[in-house]
mmCIF file of C-alpha atoms in Angstrom:
data_model
loop_
_atom_site.group_PDB
_atom_site.id
_atom_site.type_symbol
_atom_site.label_atom_id
_atom_site.label_comp_id
_atom_site.label_asym_id
_atom_site.label_seq_id
_atom_site.Cartn_x
_atom_site.Cartn_y
_atom_site.Cartn_z
ATOM 1 C CA UNK E 1 13.571 -1.410 19.392
ATOM 2 C CA UNK E 2 10.976 -0.816 16.911
ATOM 3 C CA UNK E 3 9.744 2.320 14.671
ATOM 4 C CA UNK E 4 6.449 2.483 14.167
ATOM 5 C CA UNK E 5 4.241 5.118 12.732
ATOM 6 C CA UNK E 6 0.440 5.847 11.022
ATOM 7 C CA UNK E 7 -0.434 7.469 8.046
ATOM 8 C CA UNK E 8 -4.365 8.186 7.301
ATOM 9 C CA UNK E 9 -5.893 8.745 3.600
ATOM 10 C CA UNK E 10 -9.210 8.591 2.373
ATOM 11 C CA UNK E 11 -10.070 6.048 -0.667
ATOM 12 C CA UNK E 12 -12.848 4.041 -1.994
ATOM 13 C CA UNK E 13 -13.161 0.702 -3.468
ATOM 14 C CA UNK E 14 -15.490 -1.660 -4.424
ATOM 15 C CA UNK E 15 -15.465 -5.691 -4.912
ATOM 16 C CA UNK E 16 -16.391 -7.438 -8.030
ATOM 17 C CA UNK E 17 -15.737 -10.993 -7.293
ATOM 18 C CA UNK E 18 -16.412 -13.924 -4.487
ATOM 19 C CA UNK E 19 -18.149 -13.414 -1.681
ATOM 20 C CA UNK E 20 -18.433 -9.845 -1.166
ATOM 21 C CA UNK E 21 -19.698 -8.933 -4.799
ATOM 22 C CA UNK E 22 -23.170 -9.787 -3.230
ATOM 23 C CA UNK E 23 -22.855 -7.492 -0.338
ATOM 24 C CA UNK E 24 -22.792 -3.812 0.287
ATOM 25 C CA UNK E 25 -19.252 -3.780 -0.480
ATOM 26 C CA UNK E 26 -20.005 -4.514 -4.078
ATOM 27 C CA UNK E 27 -21.084 -0.877 -3.972
ATOM 28 C CA UNK E 28 -18.494 1.697 -4.845
ATOM 29 C CA UNK E 29 -17.675 3.267 -1.244
ATOM 30 C CA UNK E 30 -15.397 4.678 0.787
ATOM 31 C CA UNK E 31 -13.235 4.932 4.047
ATOM 32 C CA UNK E 32 -11.048 6.681 6.236
ATOM 33 C CA UNK E 33 -8.021 4.047 6.229
ATOM 34 C CA UNK E 34 -5.239 4.000 8.510
ATOM 35 C CA UNK E 35 -1.467 2.280 7.567
ATOM 36 C CA UNK E 36 0.970 1.702 10.086
ATOM 37 C CA UNK E 37 4.239 0.372 9.491
ATOM 38 C CA UNK E 38 6.569 -0.995 12.368
ATOM 39 C CA UNK E 39 10.255 -0.922 11.154
ATOM 40 C CA UNK E 40 13.427 -2.797 12.849
ATOM 41 C CA UNK E 41 16.982 -3.538 11.983
ATOM 42 C CA UNK E 42 18.125 -6.750 10.497
ATOM 43 C CA UNK E 43 21.116 -6.469 12.544
ATOM 44 C CA UNK E 44 21.505 -4.533 15.559
ATOM 45 C CA UNK E 45 22.051 -1.042 15.267
ATOM 46 C CA UNK E 46 23.622 1.220 18.004
ATOM 47 C CA UNK E 47 21.367 4.502 19.185
ATOM 48 C CA UNK E 48 23.260 7.663 17.786
ATOM 49 C CA UNK E 49 23.795 8.963 21.204
ATOM 50 C CA UNK E 50 24.324 12.525 19.653
ATOM 51 C CA UNK E 51 20.379 12.823 18.474
ATOM 52 C CA UNK E 52 19.074 9.411 20.802
ATOM 53 C CA UNK E 53 17.867 8.181 17.721
ATOM 54 C CA UNK E 54 18.238 5.170 15.626
ATOM 55 C CA UNK E 55 16.868 7.050 12.344
ATOM 56 C CA UNK E 56 14.987 10.442 12.153
ATOM 57 C CA UNK E 57 11.109 9.636 11.687
ATOM 58 C CA UNK E 58 11.666 11.865 8.779
ATOM 59 C CA UNK E 59 13.800 10.325 7.122
ATOM 60 C CA UNK E 60 12.081 6.727 7.607
ATOM 61 C CA UNK E 61 8.721 7.891 6.417
ATOM 62 C CA UNK E 62 9.560 10.661 3.905
ATOM 63 C CA UNK E 63 8.599 8.748 0.668
ATOM 64 C CA UNK E 64 5.911 6.637 2.302
ATOM 65 C CA UNK E 65 4.324 9.896 3.052
ATOM 66 C CA UNK E 66 4.630 11.541 0.029
ATOM 67 C CA UNK E 67 3.191 8.715 -2.100
ATOM 68 C CA UNK E 68 0.174 8.210 0.613
ATOM 69 C CA UNK E 69 -0.352 11.939 0.529
ATOM 70 C CA UNK E 70 0.097 12.257 -3.616
ATOM 71 C CA UNK E 71 -1.141 8.989 -4.967
ATOM 72 C CA UNK E 72 -2.902 7.325 -2.513
ATOM 73 C CA UNK E 73 -5.278 9.714 -0.702
ATOM 74 C CA UNK E 74 -8.492 10.040 -2.336
ATOM 75 C CA UNK E 75 -7.701 7.432 -4.994
ATOM 76 C CA UNK E 76 -10.120 4.786 -5.911
ATOM 77 C CA UNK E 77 -8.807 1.060 -5.402
ATOM 78 C CA UNK E 78 -10.168 -0.937 -8.783
ATOM 79 C CA UNK E 79 -9.897 -4.880 -9.231
ATOM 80 C CA UNK E 80 -7.543 -5.096 -12.549
ATOM 81 C CA UNK E 81 -10.665 -6.867 -13.970
ATOM 82 C CA UNK E 82 -13.363 -4.345 -12.676
ATOM 83 C CA UNK E 83 -15.515 -2.798 -15.907
ATOM 84 C CA UNK E 84 -15.903 0.066 -13.822
ATOM 85 C CA UNK E 85 -12.131 0.755 -14.072
ATOM 86 C CA UNK E 86 -12.491 1.028 -18.158
ATOM 87 C CA UNK E 87 -15.318 3.436 -17.853
ATOM 88 C CA UNK E 88 -13.450 5.585 -15.579
ATOM 89 C CA UNK E 89 -10.266 5.793 -17.640
ATOM 90 C CA UNK E 90 -12.351 6.916 -20.391
ATOM 91 C CA UNK E 91 -13.461 10.405 -18.512
ATOM 92 C CA UNK E 92 -10.858 10.487 -15.990
ATOM 93 C CA UNK E 93 -7.795 8.897 -17.437
ATOM 94 C CA UNK E 94 -4.902 10.539 -14.935
ATOM 95 C CA UNK E 95 -6.933 10.025 -11.653
ATOM 96 C CA UNK E 96 -5.704 8.269 -8.833
ATOM 97 C CA UNK E 97 -6.927 4.537 -9.846
ATOM 98 C CA UNK E 98 -5.253 1.875 -7.600
ATOM 99 C CA UNK E 99 -5.153 -1.194 -9.537
ATOM 100 C CA UNK E 100 -4.942 -4.178 -7.520
ATOM 101 C CA UNK E 101 -4.717 -7.760 -8.455
ATOM 102 C CA UNK E 102 -8.080 -8.779 -7.384
ATOM 103 C CA UNK E 103 -10.525 -7.220 -5.158
ATOM 104 C CA UNK E 104 -8.868 -4.673 -3.123
ATOM 105 C CA UNK E 105 -9.707 -6.125 0.243
ATOM 106 C CA UNK E 106 -7.985 -5.077 3.238
ATOM 107 C CA UNK E 107 -5.985 -8.072 3.047
ATOM 108 C CA UNK E 108 -4.779 -7.129 -0.528
ATOM 109 C CA UNK E 109 -3.944 -3.490 0.590
ATOM 110 C CA UNK E 110 -1.802 -5.022 3.332
ATOM 111 C CA UNK E 111 0.201 -6.740 0.943
ATOM 112 C CA UNK E 112 0.726 -4.249 -1.851
ATOM 113 C CA UNK E 113 1.648 -1.532 0.508
ATOM 114 C CA UNK E 114 4.236 -3.541 2.652
ATOM 115 C CA UNK E 115 5.703 -4.410 -0.831
ATOM 116 C CA UNK E 116 5.398 -0.863 -1.997
ATOM 117 C CA UNK E 117 7.063 0.462 1.494
ATOM 118 C CA UNK E 118 10.020 -1.882 1.173
ATOM 119 C CA UNK E 119 10.937 -0.780 -1.654
ATOM 120 C CA UNK E 120 10.626 2.816 -0.850
ATOM 121 C CA UNK E 121 13.254 1.460 2.363
ATOM 122 C CA UNK E 122 15.778 0.034 0.143
ATOM 123 C CA UNK E 123 16.533 3.911 -0.499
ATOM 124 C CA UNK E 124 16.702 4.818 2.714
ATOM 125 C CA UNK E 125 18.729 1.928 4.758
ATOM 126 C CA UNK E 126 18.793 -1.464 3.029
ATOM 127 C CA UNK E 127 19.491 -2.621 6.861
ATOM 128 C CA UNK E 128 15.915 -1.521 7.940
ATOM 129 C CA UNK E 129 13.344 -3.600 7.164
ATOM 130 C CA UNK E 130 9.303 -3.475 7.395
ATOM 131 C CA UNK E 131 8.311 -6.206 9.928
ATOM 132 C CA UNK E 132 4.788 -5.589 10.133
ATOM 133 C CA UNK E 133 1.843 -3.398 8.359
ATOM 134 C CA UNK E 134 -1.127 -2.868 10.022
ATOM 135 C CA UNK E 135 -4.300 -1.422 7.670
ATOM 136 C CA UNK E 136 -7.189 -0.111 9.420
ATOM 137 C CA UNK E 137 -10.352 -0.219 6.837
ATOM 138 C CA UNK E 138 -12.584 1.303 9.393
ATOM 139 C CA UNK E 139 -12.489 1.489 13.525
ATOM 140 C CA UNK E 140 -13.496 -1.611 13.546
ATOM 141 C CA UNK E 141 -11.900 -3.644 10.485
ATOM 142 C CA UNK E 142 -8.433 -4.149 10.327
ATOM 143 C CA UNK E 143 -5.595 -6.598 8.757
ATOM 144 C CA UNK E 144 -2.096 -6.851 10.731
ATOM 145 C CA UNK E 145 0.440 -8.633 8.036
ATOM 146 C CA UNK E 146 4.032 -9.759 9.507
ATOM 147 C CA UNK E 147 5.533 -11.718 6.384
ATOM 148 C CA UNK E 148 6.732 -11.772 2.790
ATOM 149 C CA UNK E 149 4.186 -10.043 0.466
ATOM 150 C CA UNK E 150 5.627 -11.888 -2.334
ATOM 151 C CA UNK E 151 4.465 -15.188 -1.347
ATOM 152 C CA UNK E 152 0.779 -13.846 -1.916
ATOM 153 C CA UNK E 153 1.270 -11.426 -5.100
ATOM 154 C CA UNK E 154 1.288 -12.239 -8.694
ATOM 155 C CA UNK E 155 4.753 -13.085 -10.480
ATOM 156 C CA UNK E 156 3.668 -13.677 -14.034
ATOM 157 C CA UNK E 157 5.641 -10.707 -15.200
ATOM 158 C CA UNK E 158 9.047 -9.500 -14.309
ATOM 159 C CA UNK E 159 8.513 -8.172 -10.532
ATOM 160 C CA UNK E 160 9.295 -4.553 -11.434
ATOM 161 C CA UNK E 161 6.608 -4.375 -13.959
ATOM 162 C CA UNK E 162 3.890 -4.452 -10.431
ATOM 163 C CA UNK E 163 3.613 -1.052 -9.257
ATOM 164 C CA UNK E 164 4.097 -2.423 -5.728
ATOM 165 C CA UNK E 165 8.094 -3.781 -6.243
ATOM 166 C CA UNK E 166 9.094 -0.242 -7.461
ATOM 167 C CA UNK E 167 9.978 2.459 -5.389
ATOM 168 C CA UNK E 168 8.598 5.351 -7.536
ATOM 169 C CA UNK E 169 5.295 6.620 -6.361
ATOM 170 C CA UNK E 170 3.067 4.900 -9.012
ATOM 171 C CA UNK E 171 -0.325 3.037 -7.570
ATOM 172 C CA UNK E 172 -0.965 1.168 -11.074
ATOM 173 C CA UNK E 173 0.830 -0.138 -14.161
ATOM 174 C CA UNK E 174 -1.826 1.290 -16.688
ATOM 175 C CA UNK E 175 1.151 2.564 -18.966
ATOM 176 C CA UNK E 176 2.904 -0.259 -19.127
ATOM 177 C CA UNK E 177 0.596 -2.289 -21.014
#
């Protein structure tokens, strides 16, 4: 059995590198995003016959929902090298600045969000794993990722110095610099 749920959020981004910087995606713009996570257990779990559930949805998604609603929703997703970030920080230092290692593509959102959610899950039930994340950027564009996010994310610093590897509600590491 798998457990699946979706969270909607609004966020802006822009691309400053590669092919997309020459397209309309080089312009700051926003989307209504949907993040769907799929969970299962490492080892089979017997359904609780008194509740007829593997785990209450509330437990599985509480911290994820808090993070999406209170940190990610209405954020601006930045490439860590975007000169606009420095400009924005001067005027709005405490804003929702979600900083990515490179352009905040749908693929990078999937990788970092899956890693973040996996860290939330460790606090809920270490036997529960996120097998897949689906990030829908628009009604017609989505990325489905199954696998190990760490194979694609930076490792230059200790892993806990990247916001996506911690179970706190962070969306950047600006205070660690």
